[in-house]
Short mmCIF file of C-alpha atoms in Angstrom, two decimals:
data_model
loop_
_atom_site.label_atom_id
_atom_site.label_comp_id
_atom_site.label_asym_id
_atom_site.label_seq_id
_atom_site.Cartn_x
_atom_site.Cartn_y
_atom_site.Cartn_z
CA UNK A 1 21.51 74.89 6.94
CA UNK A 2 19.29 73.42 9.66
CA UNK A 3 18.96 75.94 12.44
CA UNK A 4 17.26 76.10 15.81
CA UNK A 5 16.18 79.11 17.83
CA UNK A 6 15.87 79.00 21.60
CA UNK A 7 15.54 81.60 24.35
CA UNK A 8 18.96 82.61 25.58
CA UNK A 9 18.11 82.21 29.25
CA UNK A 10 15.34 81.34 31.69
CA UNK A 11 14.91 81.51 35.44
CA UNK A 12 12.70 79.26 37.51
CA UNK A 13 12.12 78.28 41.12
CA UNK A 14 12.58 74.90 42.65
CA UNK A 15 9.56 72.63 42.31
CA UNK A 16 8.17 74.39 39.26
CA UNK A 17 7.68 72.89 35.83
CA UNK A 18 9.94 74.41 33.20
CA UNK A 19 9.13 74.46 29.50
CA UNK A 20 11.83 75.38 26.98
CA UNK A 21 10.63 75.89 23.43
CA UNK A 22 12.76 75.49 20.36
CA UNK A 23 11.95 76.69 16.86
CA UNK A 24 13.19 74.63 13.89
CA UNK A 25 11.33 75.85 10.82
CA UNK A 26 13.56 74.01 8.35
CA UNK A 27 13.40 70.59 9.93
CA UNK A 28 13.58 67.80 7.38
CA UNK A 29 10.69 65.40 6.96
CA UNK A 30 12.57 62.44 8.38
CA UNK A 31 14.54 64.26 11.03
CA UNK A 32 14.43 63.73 14.77
CA UNK A 33 14.56 66.41 17.48
CA UNK A 34 17.08 65.85 20.23
CA UNK A 35 17.79 67.68 23.47
CA UNK A 36 21.05 67.73 25.42
CA UNK A 37 21.91 69.14 28.84
CA UNK A 38 25.32 70.59 29.72
CA UNK A 39 26.71 71.43 33.14
CA UNK A 40 29.80 73.66 33.57
CA UNK A 41 33.07 71.88 32.85
CA UNK A 42 31.26 68.82 31.47
CA UNK A 43 30.32 67.58 28.04
CA UNK A 44 26.67 67.64 26.93
CA UNK A 45 24.46 64.80 28.07
CA UNK A 46 21.56 63.32 26.10
CA UNK A 47 18.15 64.02 27.62
CA UNK A 48 15.47 62.99 25.15
CA UNK A 49 14.72 62.50 21.47
CA UNK A 50 11.48 62.43 19.51
CA UNK A 51 9.92 62.61 16.08
CA UNK A 52 6.31 63.64 16.67
CA UNK A 53 3.59 64.05 19.31
CA UNK A 54 4.88 63.34 22.80
CA UNK A 55 7.80 61.44 24.23
CA UNK A 56 8.40 60.93 27.94
CA UNK A 57 11.26 59.40 29.87
CA UNK A 58 12.32 59.40 33.50
CA UNK A 59 13.66 62.96 33.43
CA UNK A 60 11.70 64.94 30.83
CA UNK A 61 8.92 65.12 28.28
CA UNK A 62 9.16 66.33 24.72
CA UNK A 63 6.14 67.81 22.98
CA UNK A 64 6.16 68.12 19.18
CA UNK A 65 3.19 69.63 17.33
CA UNK A 66 1.89 68.22 14.10
CA UNK A 67 3.82 70.64 11.85
CA UNK A 68 7.05 69.80 13.72
CA UNK A 69 8.37 73.35 13.30
CA UNK A 70 8.88 73.66 17.01
CA UNK A 71 9.26 71.49 20.08
CA UNK A 72 9.03 71.96 23.82
CA UNK A 73 11.20 70.32 26.43
CA UNK A 74 9.34 69.98 29.71
CA UNK A 75 11.19 69.46 32.98
CA UNK A 76 8.81 68.58 35.82
CA UNK A 77 9.50 69.94 39.31
CA UNK A 78 12.98 71.31 38.71
CA UNK A 79 15.62 71.36 41.42
CA UNK A 80 18.77 73.41 41.86
CA UNK A 81 20.74 70.63 40.16
CA UNK A 82 18.83 71.25 36.92
CA UNK A 83 20.67 74.55 36.49
CA UNK A 84 22.44 74.00 33.18
CA UNK A 85 22.46 74.88 29.49
CA UNK A 86 19.92 73.02 27.35
CA UNK A 87 20.47 72.48 23.63
CA UNK A 88 17.85 71.63 21.03
CA UNK A 89 19.25 69.86 17.98
CA UNK A 90 18.01 68.89 14.59
CA UNK A 91 20.10 67.33 11.90
CA UNK A 92 21.66 68.69 8.77
CA UNK A 93 22.56 66.79 5.62
CA UNK A 94 23.68 69.62 3.35
CA UNK A 95 27.29 68.40 3.51
CA UNK A 96 26.25 64.96 2.33
CA UNK A 97 26.50 63.32 5.73
CA UNK A 98 24.10 63.59 8.61
CA UNK A 99 25.21 65.66 11.62
CA UNK A 100 23.74 67.60 14.48
CA UNK A 101 24.06 71.37 14.65
CA UNK A 102 24.28 72.76 18.17
CA UNK A 103 22.90 76.26 18.68
CA UNK A 104 23.73 78.58 21.54
CA UNK A 105 21.34 76.81 23.89
CA UNK A 106 19.14 78.03 26.75
CA UNK A 107 20.77 78.80 30.05
CA UNK A 108 18.36 77.67 32.78
CA UNK A 109 18.89 78.97 36.29
CA UNK A 110 16.87 77.36 39.08
CA UNK A 111 16.46 79.49 42.18
CA UNK A 112 15.78 78.32 45.71
CA UNK B 1 31.00 51.07 32.38
CA UNK B 2 33.65 53.71 31.68
CA UNK B 3 32.57 56.76 29.77
CA UNK B 4 34.49 58.69 27.15
CA UNK B 5 37.96 59.46 28.46
CA UNK B 6 39.89 62.55 27.44
CA UNK B 7 43.29 63.83 28.36
CA UNK B 8 44.64 66.19 29.37
CA UNK B 9 41.78 68.04 31.06
CA UNK B 10 43.60 71.35 30.85
CA UNK B 11 46.40 72.65 28.68
CA UNK B 12 48.10 76.03 28.58
CA UNK B 13 50.52 76.77 25.77
CA UNK B 14 52.04 79.74 24.02
CA UNK B 15 50.98 80.61 20.51
CA UNK B 16 52.80 78.85 17.70
CA UNK B 17 53.39 75.80 19.89
CA UNK B 18 51.92 72.39 18.99
CA UNK B 19 49.34 70.64 21.15
CA UNK B 20 47.63 67.25 21.09
CA UNK B 21 44.48 65.91 22.69
CA UNK B 22 43.66 62.26 23.26
CA UNK B 23 40.29 60.54 23.39
CA UNK B 24 39.27 56.99 24.23
CA UNK B 25 35.61 56.32 23.33
CA UNK B 26 33.19 53.96 25.00
CA UNK B 27 34.03 50.37 24.19
CA UNK B 28 32.19 49.16 21.13
CA UNK B 29 31.32 52.62 19.83
CA UNK B 30 32.31 52.81 16.19
CA UNK B 31 31.55 56.50 15.70
CA UNK B 32 33.82 59.12 17.22
CA UNK B 33 33.42 62.90 17.11
CA UNK B 34 35.66 65.83 17.90
CA UNK B 35 33.95 69.13 18.74
CA UNK B 36 35.22 72.56 19.63
CA UNK B 37 33.22 74.68 22.05
CA UNK B 38 33.91 78.38 22.43
CA UNK B 39 32.81 80.20 25.54
CA UNK B 40 29.06 80.75 25.61
CA UNK B 41 28.43 78.78 22.44
CA UNK B 42 27.34 75.30 21.54
CA UNK B 43 29.78 72.63 20.39
CA UNK B 44 30.91 72.80 16.77
CA UNK B 45 31.73 69.56 14.99
CA UNK B 46 35.32 69.38 13.72
CA UNK B 47 35.53 65.81 12.50
CA UNK B 48 33.63 62.53 12.67
CA UNK B 49 35.06 59.03 12.33
CA UNK B 50 33.37 55.79 11.41
CA UNK B 51 35.88 53.25 12.70
CA UNK B 52 39.19 54.52 11.32
CA UNK B 53 37.71 56.50 8.44
CA UNK B 54 37.11 60.24 8.68
CA UNK B 55 33.68 60.60 7.08
CA UNK B 56 33.08 64.28 7.80
CA UNK B 57 35.96 66.71 8.25
CA UNK B 58 34.37 69.65 6.44
CA UNK B 59 34.72 71.92 9.48
CA UNK B 60 38.29 70.96 10.37
CA UNK B 61 40.81 73.78 9.67
CA UNK B 62 43.18 71.56 7.78
CA UNK B 63 46.04 74.05 7.59
CA UNK B 64 46.77 73.59 11.28
CA UNK B 65 44.49 70.85 12.60
CA UNK B 66 44.92 67.13 12.08
CA UNK B 67 43.34 64.05 13.57
CA UNK B 68 43.82 60.34 13.48
CA UNK B 69 42.11 57.18 14.64
CA UNK B 70 44.52 54.58 13.39
CA UNK B 71 43.00 51.39 14.81
CA UNK B 72 39.45 52.58 14.96
CA UNK B 73 39.48 52.96 18.74
CA UNK B 74 41.20 55.90 20.42
CA UNK B 75 41.88 59.13 18.60
CA UNK B 76 44.23 62.10 18.70
CA UNK B 77 43.50 65.67 17.63
CA UNK B 78 46.50 67.90 16.97
CA UNK B 79 46.95 71.61 16.44
CA UNK B 80 50.21 72.88 14.95
CA UNK B 81 50.88 75.72 15.32
CA UNK B 82 48.32 76.95 17.83
CA UNK B 83 46.86 80.44 17.54
CA UNK B 84 45.23 82.65 20.14
CA UNK B 85 41.81 81.97 18.61
CA UNK B 86 42.18 78.26 19.26
CA UNK B 87 41.50 78.76 22.96
CA UNK B 88 38.38 76.69 23.60
CA UNK B 89 37.16 73.43 25.06
CA UNK B 90 37.75 70.43 22.81
CA UNK B 91 35.15 67.74 23.31
CA UNK B 92 35.25 64.15 22.18
CA UNK B 93 32.08 62.10 21.83
CA UNK B 94 31.21 58.62 20.69
CA UNK B 95 28.10 56.76 19.63
CA UNK B 96 27.22 53.20 18.69
CA UNK B 97 26.32 54.23 15.18
CA UNK B 98 25.94 57.29 13.01
CA UNK B 99 22.72 58.76 11.80
CA UNK B 100 19.73 60.66 12.94
CA UNK B 101 18.69 58.59 15.96
CA UNK B 102 21.95 57.98 17.71
CA UNK B 103 22.82 59.14 21.22
CA UNK B 104 26.20 60.78 21.55
CA UNK B 105 28.17 60.31 24.76
CA UNK B 106 30.54 63.15 25.52
CA UNK B 107 33.78 63.24 27.45
CA UNK B 108 34.59 66.04 29.92
CA UNK B 109 36.64 67.93 27.36
CA UNK B 110 40.09 69.50 27.26
CA UNK B 111 40.23 73.19 28.04
CA UNK B 112 42.94 74.78 25.90
CA UNK B 113 44.35 78.20 26.67
CA UNK B 114 46.70 79.75 24.13
CA UNK B 115 48.75 82.67 25.43
#
């Protein structure tokens, strides 16, 4: 079963860059890596998705090394509103259909 | 554009009672998902629909859980009878398509408390 490993929690200060690393040793050759953000009492929200090297959008960057066994979500200059749980996802096809497996996520706390 | 709509937002019931949750996905999204999220954990997929067909219900506890998406639009998830361990947040999500590079849009969830 596809599985990801992330730190349980992280603290940071406003204005700093935050990097959250995810380990996914069993990632399939054709699989993508996706990150979601979840605030309390809300559903998860898509942040970014990538396959290899580097992907950047208006809110984050995703760094994926050549072996693709890990990935790093980078949040530039975090603010208090970035306090949330961040999930790294890879897919799983062992049941015959493709689906994402959510792990326990990383709880990021941004301090003033 | 309206997001994924879920109702009710909160529900408190006694064990052995039935309960139902409703979800209306984003217009045009053919794929609909129901997840269960326990406190401090990530969402767990219960069932996925492609239009009106349930294509993955391997994690749905079929002895007490049922779901339907009769016209391929909105969907209902039912629990009968509810047990104490069913207390959780039930999330609905939708996406334009299935597969490895889709973006899922989640609703706010229904928080169920079983007493």
